[in-house]
Coordinates of C-alpha atoms in Angstrom, one line a residue:
M1 CA -147.6 -17.1 82.0
F2 CA -149.3 -19.8 80.5
D3 CA -147.3 -23.1 79.2
A4 CA -149.3 -24.9 77.2
A5 CA -147.0 -28.0 78.1
S6 CA -147.4 -27.5 81.6
H7 CA -151.1 -27.3 81.6
V8 CA -152.6 -30.4 82.9
S9 CA -156.2 -31.7 81.6
L10 CA -158.2 -34.1 83.1
K11 CA -159.3 -36.6 80.5
T12 CA -161.9 -39.4 80.7
D13 CA -159.0 -42.0 80.8
H14 CA -158.6 -40.9 84.4
R15 CA -155.2 -39.9 83.6
L16 CA -153.1 -36.7 83.9
T17 CA -152.6 -35.7 80.2
E18 CA -150.2 -32.8 79.3
I19 CA -152.1 -31.1 76.2
S20 CA -151.2 -28.5 73.4
R21 CA -152.4 -24.6 74.2
P22 CA -156.2 -24.4 73.8
R23 CA -157.3 -23.8 70.4
P24 CA -158.8 -19.4 70.7
R25 CA -162.4 -20.0 70.0
G26 CA -162.5 -18.0 66.6
D27 CA -166.3 -18.6 65.9
D28 CA -166.9 -17.0 69.0
L29 CA -164.5 -14.3 69.1
Q30 CA -163.4 -12.1 65.7
P31 CA -159.5 -10.4 66.1
E32 CA -160.4 -7.0 67.0
A33 CA -163.0 -8.7 69.8
A34 CA -160.1 -11.0 70.4
L35 CA -157.6 -8.2 71.0
R36 CA -160.5 -6.2 73.3
H37 CA -160.9 -9.3 75.2
R38 CA -157.3 -10.0 75.7
E39 CA -156.4 -6.1 76.8
A40 CA -159.8 -5.9 79.1
I41 CA -158.5 -9.4 80.8
L42 CA -154.5 -7.3 81.4
E43 CA -156.0 -4.1 82.5
A44 CA -158.0 -6.5 85.3
V45 CA -154.9 -8.0 86.5
G46 CA -153.1 -4.6 86.3
S47 CA -155.2 -3.3 89.1
M48 CA -155.1 -6.1 90.8
A49 CA -151.5 -5.4 91.1
A50 CA -151.9 -1.8 92.1
R51 CA -154.8 -2.5 94.4
L52 CA -152.7 -5.2 95.6
L53 CA -149.6 -3.7 96.5
R54 CA -151.2 0.1 98.2
A55 CA -154.0 -2.4 99.8
G56 CA -153.2 -2.9 103.3
S57 CA -155.4 -6.0 103.6
W58 CA -155.2 -8.0 100.6
R59 CA -158.6 -9.7 101.9
A60 CA -160.6 -6.3 101.9
E61 CA -159.7 -6.1 98.2
I62 CA -160.0 -9.8 97.1
P63 CA -164.3 -9.4 96.3
Q64 CA -163.9 -6.1 93.8
L65 CA -160.4 -8.0 92.2
L66 CA -162.6 -11.1 91.8
G67 CA -165.7 -9.1 90.2
R68 CA -163.8 -7.0 87.8
L69 CA -161.2 -10.3 86.8
G70 CA -164.6 -12.7 86.4
R71 CA -166.3 -9.4 84.2
A72 CA -162.9 -9.1 82.1
A73 CA -162.5 -12.7 81.4
G74 CA -166.4 -13.1 81.1
V75 CA -167.1 -16.3 83.0
S76 CA -170.2 -17.6 85.4
R77 CA -168.2 -17.6 88.5
A78 CA -164.3 -16.2 89.9
Y79 CA -163.2 -17.4 93.0
I80 CA -160.4 -18.3 95.9
F81 CA -160.5 -21.9 97.6
E82 CA -157.9 -22.1 100.9
H83 CA -155.8 -25.0 101.6
H84 CA -155.4 -26.0 105.4
R85 CA -155.0 -29.7 107.1
D86 CA -156.6 -30.8 109.5
E87 CA -155.3 -33.0 112.6
R88 CA -154.8 -36.1 110.7
G89 CA -152.5 -33.8 108.3
Q90 CA -155.4 -34.9 105.1
L91 CA -155.2 -31.7 102.6
L92 CA -158.7 -29.5 103.1
A93 CA -160.3 -26.5 101.1
S94 CA -162.4 -24.4 101.9
L95 CA -164.1 -21.8 99.4
R96 CA -163.4 -18.3 100.7
H97 CA -164.3 -15.6 98.9
E98 CA -166.3 -15.9 95.7
W99 CA -167.6 -13.3 93.1
A100 CA -170.7 -14.5 90.3
A101 CA -172.3 -12.9 87.5
E102 CA -175.9 -11.9 87.5
G103 CA -178.0 -14.6 87.6
M104 CA -175.4 -16.6 88.7
I105 CA -176.2 -18.1 92.9
L106 CA -173.7 -17.6 95.3
R107 CA -172.2 -20.6 96.8
A108 CA -170.9 -18.9 99.9
E109 CA -173.5 -21.1 101.6
N110 CA -173.3 -24.6 100.7
P111 CA -171.4 -26.2 103.4
D112 CA -170.5 -28.8 100.7
L113 CA -167.5 -26.2 99.8
Q114 CA -166.1 -26.2 103.6
D115 CA -163.6 -27.9 104.7
L116 CA -163.6 -30.1 101.5
S117 CA -161.4 -33.1 101.5
L118 CA -160.0 -33.5 98.3
E119 CA -158.4 -37.0 98.2
T120 CA -162.1 -38.4 99.6
A121 CA -164.1 -36.3 97.4
G122 CA -162.1 -37.9 94.1
F123 CA -159.4 -34.9 93.5
G124 CA -156.4 -36.5 93.9
R125 CA -155.0 -35.8 91.2
W126 CA -155.7 -32.0 91.4
A127 CA -154.1 -31.9 94.8
A128 CA -150.8 -33.5 93.4
A129 CA -151.0 -31.2 90.0
L130 CA -151.3 -27.9 92.4
E131 CA -148.8 -28.5 94.4
H132 CA -146.3 -29.3 91.8
G133 CA -147.8 -25.6 90.0
Q134 CA -149.3 -26.9 87.2
P135 CA -153.0 -25.2 86.5
I136 CA -155.6 -27.0 85.7
C137 CA -158.4 -26.4 82.6
G138 CA -160.9 -28.1 80.9
D139 CA -164.8 -29.2 79.7
V140 CA -166.4 -31.3 83.2
R141 CA -167.1 -34.0 80.3
D142 CA -163.7 -34.5 80.0
F143 CA -163.3 -35.1 83.4
P144 CA -162.8 -38.7 85.7
A145 CA -166.6 -39.6 87.2
A146 CA -165.8 -38.9 90.8
E147 CA -164.9 -34.8 89.8
R148 CA -167.5 -35.1 87.2
E149 CA -170.2 -36.0 89.5
V150 CA -169.2 -33.6 91.9
L151 CA -168.4 -30.4 89.4
A152 CA -171.5 -31.5 87.4
A153 CA -173.7 -31.3 90.4
L154 CA -172.7 -27.8 90.8
D155 CA -173.8 -27.1 87.3
I156 CA -170.0 -26.3 85.8
C157 CA -169.3 -26.8 82.2
S158 CA -165.6 -25.8 81.9
I159 CA -163.3 -24.9 84.9
A160 CA -160.0 -23.2 85.4
V161 CA -157.8 -23.2 88.1
A162 CA -154.4 -22.4 89.1
P163 CA -152.5 -22.8 92.5
I164 CA -151.7 -20.2 95.3
L165 CA -148.2 -21.0 95.7
V166 CA -146.3 -18.9 98.9
G167 CA -142.7 -18.8 99.7
R168 CA -139.8 -17.9 97.9
S169 CA -140.6 -17.8 94.3
W170 CA -137.0 -18.9 93.5
Q171 CA -137.3 -22.0 95.5
K172 CA -139.5 -24.3 94.3
D173 CA -139.1 -26.7 97.2
A174 CA -139.8 -23.6 99.5
Q175 CA -143.0 -23.2 98.6
S176 CA -146.5 -24.7 99.7
L177 CA -149.9 -25.1 98.5
W178 CA -152.1 -22.1 99.9
G179 CA -154.7 -22.3 98.0
F180 CA -156.3 -22.2 94.2
I181 CA -157.9 -19.7 92.2
G182 CA -160.9 -20.5 89.3
F183 CA -162.9 -19.4 86.8
D184 CA -166.3 -21.6 86.2
E185 CA -168.3 -21.5 83.2
C186 CA -172.0 -22.2 83.9
C187 CA -173.2 -21.4 81.0
A188 CA -171.7 -23.9 78.4
E189 CA -168.7 -25.4 77.8
R190 CA -165.3 -22.7 76.0
Q191 CA -161.7 -23.2 75.4
W192 CA -159.8 -21.3 77.4
L193 CA -157.5 -18.5 76.1
A194 CA -154.2 -18.0 76.4
A195 CA -154.7 -14.7 77.5
E196 CA -157.5 -16.2 80.2
M197 CA -155.1 -19.0 81.6
D198 CA -152.3 -16.4 81.8
A199 CA -154.7 -13.4 83.8
L200 CA -155.6 -16.7 86.1
E201 CA -151.6 -17.8 86.4
I202 CA -150.6 -14.3 87.1
A203 CA -153.5 -13.7 89.2
A204 CA -152.4 -16.3 91.7
D205 CA -149.2 -14.9 91.8
L206 CA -150.5 -12.0 93.1
L207 CA -152.6 -13.4 95.6
A208 CA -149.4 -15.6 96.6
A209 CA -147.1 -11.8 96.5
A210 CA -150.1 -10.5 99.2
I211 CA -150.0 -13.2 101.4
E212 CA -146.1 -13.9 101.6
R213 CA -146.2 -9.9 102.2
E214 CA -148.9 -10.2 105.2
R215 CA -146.8 -13.1 106.4
R216 CA -143.7 -10.8 106.5
D217 CA -145.6 -8.0 107.6
D218 CA -147.4 -9.9 110.8
E219 CA -143.6 -11.3 111.7
L220 CA -141.7 -7.5 111.2
R221 CA -144.9 -6.4 113.5
A222 CA -144.6 -9.2 116.0
A223 CA -140.6 -8.9 116.0
A224 CA -140.8 -4.9 116.3
T225 CA -143.8 -5.0 119.0
A226 CA -141.7 -7.5 121.6
N227 CA -138.4 -5.2 120.9
A228 CA -139.8 -1.9 121.1
Q229 CA -143.7 -1.3 122.2
L230 CA -143.1 2.3 123.2
L231 CA -142.2 2.9 119.4
A232 CA -144.3 0.9 118.0
A233 CA -147.0 3.1 120.2
E234 CA -145.7 5.9 118.9
R235 CA -145.8 5.5 115.7
E236 CA -149.1 4.0 115.4
Q237 CA -150.4 7.5 116.5
R238 CA -148.2 9.2 114.9
T239 CA -149.5 7.1 111.9
L240 CA -153.5 7.3 112.5
A241 CA -152.3 11.2 113.2
E242 CA -151.5 11.6 109.7
A243 CA -154.7 8.9 108.4
L244 CA -157.0 10.9 110.0
S245 CA -155.8 14.3 109.0
E246 CA -155.5 13.1 105.4
A247 CA -158.9 11.4 105.7
A248 CA -160.3 14.7 107.4
A249 CA -158.7 16.7 104.2
A250 CA -160.3 13.9 101.5
L251 CA -164.0 14.1 103.5
T252 CA -164.1 18.0 103.9
S253 CA -163.2 17.8 100.0
K254 CA -166.9 16.1 98.7
L255 CA -169.6 18.7 98.4
S256 CA -172.4 15.7 96.9
L257 CA -173.4 13.6 99.8
D258 CA -172.9 10.5 97.8
A259 CA -169.2 11.1 97.2
V260 CA -168.8 11.7 100.9
L261 CA -170.3 8.5 102.0
D262 CA -168.2 6.2 98.6
R263 CA -165.3 8.2 100.1
I264 CA -166.3 7.5 104.4
L265 CA -165.7 3.6 102.8
E266 CA -162.8 4.0 100.8
E267 CA -160.8 6.3 103.4
V268 CA -162.1 4.1 106.9
G269 CA -159.5 1.2 106.3
R270 CA -156.4 3.4 106.4
V271 CA -157.8 3.5 110.5
A272 CA -159.3 0.3 110.7
P273 CA -159.0 -3.6 108.4
H274 CA -162.3 -4.9 107.9
D275 CA -163.8 -7.2 105.5
A276 CA -167.3 -5.4 105.4
A277 CA -168.6 -2.0 106.3
E278 CA -171.7 -0.6 107.0
I279 CA -173.1 3.1 106.9
I280 CA -176.6 4.2 108.9
L281 CA -178.1 7.3 108.5
A282 CA -180.7 8.7 111.0
E283 CA -183.5 10.5 109.9
G284 CA -187.4 11.3 111.6
G285 CA -185.5 9.3 114.4
V286 CA -185.4 5.8 111.8
G287 CA -182.3 4.6 110.6
T288 CA -181.7 4.0 107.3
T289 CA -178.3 1.8 106.1
V290 CA -177.6 4.2 103.1
R291 CA -173.9 2.6 102.1
T292 CA -172.8 -1.2 102.8
H293 CA -169.4 -3.0 101.8
N294 CA -170.0 -6.5 102.0
G295 CA -166.6 -8.6 101.6
I296 CA -167.6 -12.0 103.6
D297 CA -170.8 -14.2 104.3
P298 CA -172.4 -12.5 107.8
R299 CA -172.2 -16.0 108.9
M300 CA -168.1 -15.5 109.2
V301 CA -167.9 -12.5 110.7
R302 CA -165.5 -13.3 113.3
S303 CA -165.1 -9.1 114.9
H304 CA -167.6 -5.9 115.2
V305 CA -166.1 -2.8 115.8
G306 CA -168.6 0.5 115.9
A307 CA -168.7 4.2 116.5
P308 CA -171.0 7.1 116.3
L309 CA -172.0 9.7 113.9
R310 CA -172.1 13.0 115.6
A311 CA -172.4 16.4 114.2
R312 CA -173.9 20.0 116.4
R313 CA -173.7 17.6 119.1
K314 CA -176.1 14.9 118.0
I315 CA -176.0 11.4 116.5
I316 CA -176.8 11.5 113.1
G317 CA -175.7 7.7 112.1
F318 CA -173.7 5.1 112.7
L319 CA -170.5 3.6 111.4
S320 CA -169.6 -0.2 111.6
L321 CA -166.8 -2.4 110.6
D322 CA -167.0 -6.8 110.5
S323 CA -163.8 -9.0 110.2
A324 CA -163.8 -12.5 109.6
T325 CA -160.6 -12.5 111.6
P326 CA -161.3 -13.1 115.7
D327 CA -160.2 -11.0 118.1
L328 CA -159.2 -8.3 115.4
Y329 CA -160.6 -5.1 117.5
T330 CA -159.2 -3.3 120.6
Q331 CA -160.1 -0.5 122.6
A332 CA -157.7 1.6 121.0
Q333 CA -159.0 0.7 117.2
A334 CA -162.2 1.6 118.4
D335 CA -161.0 5.0 119.4
H336 CA -159.3 5.5 116.4
L337 CA -162.5 4.5 114.4
Q338 CA -164.3 6.9 116.8
A339 CA -161.9 10.0 116.1
F340 CA -162.1 8.9 112.2
A341 CA -166.4 8.9 112.7
D342 CA -166.4 12.3 114.4
Q343 CA -164.6 13.7 111.3
A344 CA -167.0 11.5 109.1
G345 CA -170.2 13.6 110.8
I346 CA -169.4 16.4 110.0
A347 CA -168.2 16.1 106.2
V348 CA -171.7 14.2 105.9
E349 CA -173.8 17.4 108.2
N350 CA -172.1 19.9 105.4
A351 CA -172.8 17.5 102.4
R352 CA -176.2 17.6 103.7
L353 CA -176.4 21.3 104.0
Y354 CA -174.6 21.6 100.5
E355 CA -177.5 19.7 99.1
K356 CA -180.3 21.5 100.4
V357 CA -179.1 24.8 99.5
Q358 CA -178.3 23.3 96.0
R359 CA -182.0 21.8 96.3
H360 CA -183.7 25.4 97.1
A361 CA -180.9 27.5 94.4
A362 CA -182.4 25.0 91.7
E363 CA -186.2 25.2 92.7
L364 CA -185.4 29.3 92.3
E365 CA -184.4 28.7 88.9
Q366 CA -186.9 26.4 88.1
R367 CA -189.5 28.7 89.3
V368 CA -188.2 31.9 87.9
A369 CA -187.5 29.8 84.4
E370 CA -190.9 28.8 84.7
R371 CA -192.5 31.6 85.0
T372 CA -190.8 33.4 82.6
A373 CA -191.7 30.5 80.1
D374 CA -195.5 31.3 81.3
L375 CA -195.1 34.6 80.4
A376 CA -193.0 34.6 77.1
R377 CA -196.2 31.9 76.0
R378 CA -198.6 33.9 77.2
E379 CA -197.3 37.1 75.2
A380 CA -196.8 34.9 72.0
E381 CA -200.3 33.2 72.8
L382 CA -202.1 36.7 72.9
H383 CA -200.0 37.8 69.6
A384 CA -201.6 35.0 68.1
A385 CA -205.1 35.5 69.3
N386 CA -204.5 38.8 68.4
V387 CA -204.1 37.9 64.4
R388 CA -206.4 35.5 64.6
L389 CA -209.5 38.2 65.4
Q390 CA -207.6 40.7 62.8
E391 CA -207.7 37.9 60.2
T392 CA -211.5 37.0 61.5
D393 CA -212.1 40.1 61.3
R394 CA -211.3 40.4 57.5
L395 CA -212.1 37.4 56.1
K396 CA -215.8 38.7 57.9
R397 CA -215.6 41.3 55.8
Q398 CA -214.9 39.3 52.8
F399 CA -217.6 36.8 53.7
L400 CA -220.4 39.3 53.7
A401 CA -219.3 41.1 50.9
S402 CA -219.2 37.9 48.6
V403 CA -222.7 36.8 50.6
S404 CA -224.4 39.7 49.5
H405 CA -223.1 39.9 46.2
E406 CA -224.3 36.7 45.7
L407 CA -227.9 37.0 47.3
R408 CA -228.1 40.7 44.6
T409 CA -227.5 38.3 41.7
P410 CA -230.4 36.2 41.9
L411 CA -232.7 38.8 43.4
T412 CA -232.2 40.6 40.2
N413 CA -232.8 37.9 38.2
I414 CA -235.9 37.3 39.8
K415 CA -237.2 40.3 39.5
S416 CA -236.1 40.7 35.8
S417 CA -238.4 37.1 35.5
I418 CA -241.2 38.9 37.4
W419 CA -241.3 41.6 35.0
L420 CA -240.5 39.5 31.6
L421 CA -243.8 37.1 33.4
E422 CA -246.0 40.6 33.4
H423 CA -244.4 42.2 30.4
G424 CA -242.6 40.4 28.5
K425 CA -243.8 37.8 25.0
P426 CA -246.8 35.4 25.9
E427 CA -245.4 32.5 24.2
K428 CA -241.8 32.5 26.1
R429 CA -243.6 32.6 29.8
D430 CA -243.1 29.3 30.4
Y431 CA -239.1 30.2 30.0
Y432 CA -239.1 33.1 32.3
A433 CA -241.0 30.7 34.6
A434 CA -238.4 28.2 34.4
V435 CA -235.7 30.6 34.5
L436 CA -237.7 31.8 37.7
S437 CA -237.9 28.6 39.7
Q438 CA -233.9 28.3 39.0
E439 CA -233.2 31.5 40.4
T440 CA -235.4 31.0 43.2
D441 CA -234.1 27.6 44.1
A442 CA -230.4 28.9 43.9
L443 CA -231.3 31.6 46.0
H444 CA -233.2 28.8 48.8
A445 CA -229.8 27.3 48.5
L446 CA -228.0 29.8 49.6
V447 CA -230.1 30.9 52.5
E448 CA -229.9 27.6 53.4
D449 CA -226.1 27.2 53.4
V450 CA -226.3 30.4 55.4
L451 CA -228.4 29.6 57.8
T452 CA -226.5 25.7 58.1
L453 CA -222.8 27.6 58.9
T454 CA -224.7 29.9 61.0
A455 CA -226.2 27.0 63.4
L456 CA -222.5 25.1 62.9
D457 CA -220.8 27.8 64.2
L458 CA -223.3 28.7 67.0
G459 CA -223.4 25.0 68.1
K460 CA -226.9 24.6 67.6
L461 CA -226.0 21.2 65.1
Q462 CA -224.1 19.0 67.6
P463 CA -222.6 15.9 66.3
D464 CA -224.5 12.8 67.1
L465 CA -221.6 10.2 66.7
Q466 CA -222.5 6.8 66.5
P467 CA -220.2 3.9 64.1
L468 CA -221.1 4.2 60.6
E469 CA -220.3 2.2 57.5
L470 CA -218.7 5.0 55.3
S471 CA -219.0 3.1 52.1
E472 CA -222.7 3.4 51.9
L473 CA -222.7 7.5 52.8
I474 CA -220.3 7.7 50.1
T475 CA -222.3 5.2 47.6
K476 CA -226.0 7.2 48.7
A477 CA -224.4 10.7 48.3
V478 CA -222.9 9.8 44.5
A479 CA -226.0 8.7 43.7
D480 CA -227.9 11.5 45.1
R481 CA -226.0 13.2 43.0
E482 CA -225.6 11.5 39.7
S483 CA -228.2 14.8 38.0
L484 CA -225.6 16.9 39.2
F485 CA -223.4 14.4 36.8
A486 CA -225.2 14.9 33.9
G487 CA -225.9 18.4 34.0
R488 CA -222.0 19.0 33.1
R489 CA -221.2 15.9 31.3
L490 CA -219.0 14.3 34.0
T491 CA -217.5 10.7 34.3
S492 CA -217.2 9.9 38.0
Q493 CA -215.0 7.2 39.1
M494 CA -215.3 5.9 42.6
R495 CA -212.2 3.7 44.4
C496 CA -213.7 2.8 47.7
P497 CA -213.6 -0.8 49.2
P498 CA -216.2 -2.5 50.7
D499 CA -213.9 -2.9 53.9
L500 CA -213.4 0.1 55.3
P501 CA -212.8 0.5 58.8
R502 CA -215.9 2.2 60.9
V503 CA -215.4 5.6 61.5
N504 CA -216.9 7.6 64.2
G505 CA -219.5 9.9 62.7
D506 CA -223.5 11.7 62.8
G507 CA -224.7 10.2 59.9
N508 CA -226.8 13.2 58.5
L509 CA -223.7 15.7 58.7
L510 CA -221.9 13.2 57.3
A511 CA -224.4 13.0 54.6
L512 CA -224.4 17.0 54.8
L513 CA -220.2 17.3 54.5
L514 CA -220.1 14.3 51.2
S515 CA -222.9 16.3 49.4
N516 CA -221.5 20.1 50.0
L517 CA -218.1 18.2 48.8
I518 CA -219.6 16.8 45.8
A519 CA -221.2 20.0 44.8
L520 CA -218.3 21.8 45.5
T521 CA -216.0 19.5 42.7
V522 CA -218.3 19.2 40.7
D523 CA -218.6 23.3 40.4
R524 CA -215.1 23.3 40.1
S525 CA -214.9 20.8 36.9
M526 CA -214.9 21.9 33.3
H527 CA -217.8 20.2 31.0
G528 CA -217.5 16.7 29.7
G529 CA -214.2 16.4 32.6
V530 CA -213.9 13.3 34.9
I531 CA -214.0 13.3 38.7
V532 CA -212.4 10.6 41.1
L533 CA -213.1 9.9 44.8
D534 CA -210.7 7.7 46.3
C535 CA -211.1 6.0 49.8
V536 CA -208.5 4.4 51.3
P537 CA -207.6 4.3 55.6
Q538 CA -204.3 6.2 56.2
V539 CA -202.8 7.0 59.8
A540 CA -202.6 10.8 60.2
E541 CA -201.2 13.5 63.2
V542 CA -204.1 15.0 65.0
E543 CA -203.8 17.3 67.2
P544 CA -205.8 17.9 70.6
A545 CA -209.3 18.8 70.6
A546 CA -208.8 20.8 73.2
E547 CA -206.0 22.0 76.0
Q548 CA -207.6 22.1 79.3
P549 CA -206.4 24.8 81.4
V550 CA -204.3 23.9 84.7
A551 CA -204.9 26.2 88.1
L552 CA -201.6 27.1 89.5
A553 CA -201.0 28.9 92.4
D554 CA -202.8 32.4 91.4
S555 CA -202.3 31.7 87.8
A556 CA -203.5 29.4 85.1
I557 CA -201.5 27.8 82.4
V558 CA -202.4 25.9 79.5
L559 CA -200.4 22.6 78.9
A560 CA -200.1 22.0 75.0
Q561 CA -200.8 18.0 74.5
P562 CA -198.7 16.9 71.7
A563 CA -200.1 15.9 68.7
A564 CA -200.4 12.2 68.5
A565 CA -200.7 9.3 65.3
R566 CA -204.2 8.2 65.0
E567 CA -206.2 5.4 62.8
G568 CA -208.2 6.7 60.0
V569 CA -209.9 6.9 56.3
A570 CA -208.9 9.4 53.9
I571 CA -211.8 10.6 51.1
T572 CA -210.4 12.5 48.3
L573 CA -212.1 13.8 45.2
A574 CA -210.0 15.2 42.5
T575 CA -211.0 17.2 39.0
G576 CA -208.8 17.8 36.4
P577 CA -208.7 21.7 35.4
H578 CA -211.3 23.6 37.1
A579 CA -213.7 26.4 36.0
A580 CA -214.2 29.3 37.4
T581 CA -216.9 29.4 40.4
S582 CA -218.5 31.4 42.3
A583 CA -215.8 32.6 45.2
A584 CA -219.3 33.3 47.8
T585 CA -220.7 30.2 46.9
A586 CA -217.5 28.1 47.0
G587 CA -216.3 29.9 50.2
L588 CA -219.9 29.0 51.7
R589 CA -219.8 25.6 50.8
M590 CA -215.9 25.0 52.4
A591 CA -216.7 26.7 55.4
I592 CA -219.6 24.5 56.0
C593 CA -217.6 21.2 56.0
E594 CA -214.6 22.9 57.5
E595 CA -217.0 22.9 60.7
I596 CA -218.4 19.6 60.0
V597 CA -214.8 17.7 59.5
K598 CA -213.7 20.3 62.8
Q599 CA -217.0 19.0 64.8
H600 CA -215.7 14.9 63.9
H601 CA -211.9 15.6 65.4
G602 CA -210.8 15.5 61.5
Q603 CA -209.1 17.7 58.8
I604 CA -209.7 19.2 55.5
T605 CA -207.1 20.4 52.9
E606 CA -207.1 22.0 49.4
A607 CA -204.5 21.5 47.4
R608 CA -203.7 21.9 43.6
D609 CA -201.0 21.0 41.1
D610 CA -199.2 22.8 38.1
Q611 CA -201.9 20.9 35.6
E612 CA -204.5 23.0 37.5
S613 CA -206.2 19.9 38.8
H614 CA -208.0 20.5 42.2
R615 CA -207.9 17.8 45.1
I616 CA -209.9 18.0 48.1
T617 CA -208.4 15.7 50.8
V618 CA -210.8 14.7 54.2
W619 CA -209.9 12.7 57.1
L620 CA -211.7 11.4 59.5
P621 CA -211.1 8.9 62.5
V622 CA -211.9 5.5 62.6
V623 CA -214.1 3.8 65.7

């Protein structure tokens, strides 16, 4: 574990100085977050221990393990340097494995990090500290100038490394410095937590154990080969047969093509060791790389072996392995890989067939569901259309009855006024003539409303939409209706700001709309009341103007478009307790208003509260 008394920080006075345990990052990590951070690091270390114990080749596991450890610690880079000596016995260090966080550049191609002489580069103190098993950590700005110059050129702000000592752990003198594992922080300076340093030292010990185990295994294999080559060959064949059997069972247990490809990369290591693997699948005469495992730089590849993936007497792909170990693969290993590739090819073809069947079944289910939903929707539309037709027919009968009644009333008064003009008192002829003129005007207005509504309904009055200043139209409409207000002794309050946004509209139709709205409101107002007219910008949910049918095969469906929020202007006319008015006249005016609003893609609503006040609101979209 990390020991505060044995860890080394290189200070600006160029001396090796013992310092206390690094301060926890209290400002950065709260206790609960720090606990989660520590647990993540421990899990990464535990996973590293388990995978290194199971791994046939620890080098193949390093890329993934470094990535998990680096992500858990939240560092910019995690890496492993290997030490070796040149012909003069000088200690050299080379970057062998590296993981970099997102946005960080991998340094594997940096030639300065290969065969780096620690003494020449100014890192002689590092070599001494690491050979004595002491980890090194700190901020680069606190390091000696020679070291700081090299590390700063690599954009490193803080660094932490732990030695990898290989040999007998209970005999320190028997241990040798194999290399070191380290963390870099390139974004900002950080103080390394004890958990992070502990994890780094444990990882170094795990790697040392794996390297030592690999060395012992190599020695045992060499001895066994020298003593019993025939027995080793028989055991190898038996192990291969078991591995192929288990690999075949594992591959055939997966039906998803992605899962099969992932499992091939997982299982091929049991047949042949490798640092990188690639799977290429052929489709239409073109090969496509579908899976890769790149554990080494391509320039470091020293051995290669490959085998075709075959199914139904055809080559459907290729499986290749690379290794940084020179002359690693033999003809026997190539034969073993081919046997595995044959099993893998069958598994890939089965997965392809399974996915094809699944896609076909899903397509059939989707088509059935779509057709069922289409039939249900059509049935609902037909039912709704039937309801609307019945309601329209009822409203038409009611409307005709009301209009007939309204036409009959002025006609009766006109006939009465004509009879009185002929037979009544001569001194009242002016009164009779005034009544006759008033009733004639009412009849004319009623007929004009009917004709206007008919023209709107038949589409003969198509709007010429242009940008209009709504405040000007409203002011003029109110002024034109002042005589109506005076006749009922009504007071009007207009709250219409002059900077209202312009609307798309037909000036004549909007004037007709405002005239009918004002007349309708006046008719519903008590004598001596108040009419309030408000205009405010408002956003409203607007249904699409029309739904366009789209032909699909031998049928047509209507794609219902969702409502969309649009900016507009709301015009509200409100009255106090309303008076009784003619249902037909009110119905005609309201119908005319609704048709005009509809042609302008707007909305109109009526509301009445508990105090019997009446409110009509018209919403029109802005330009």
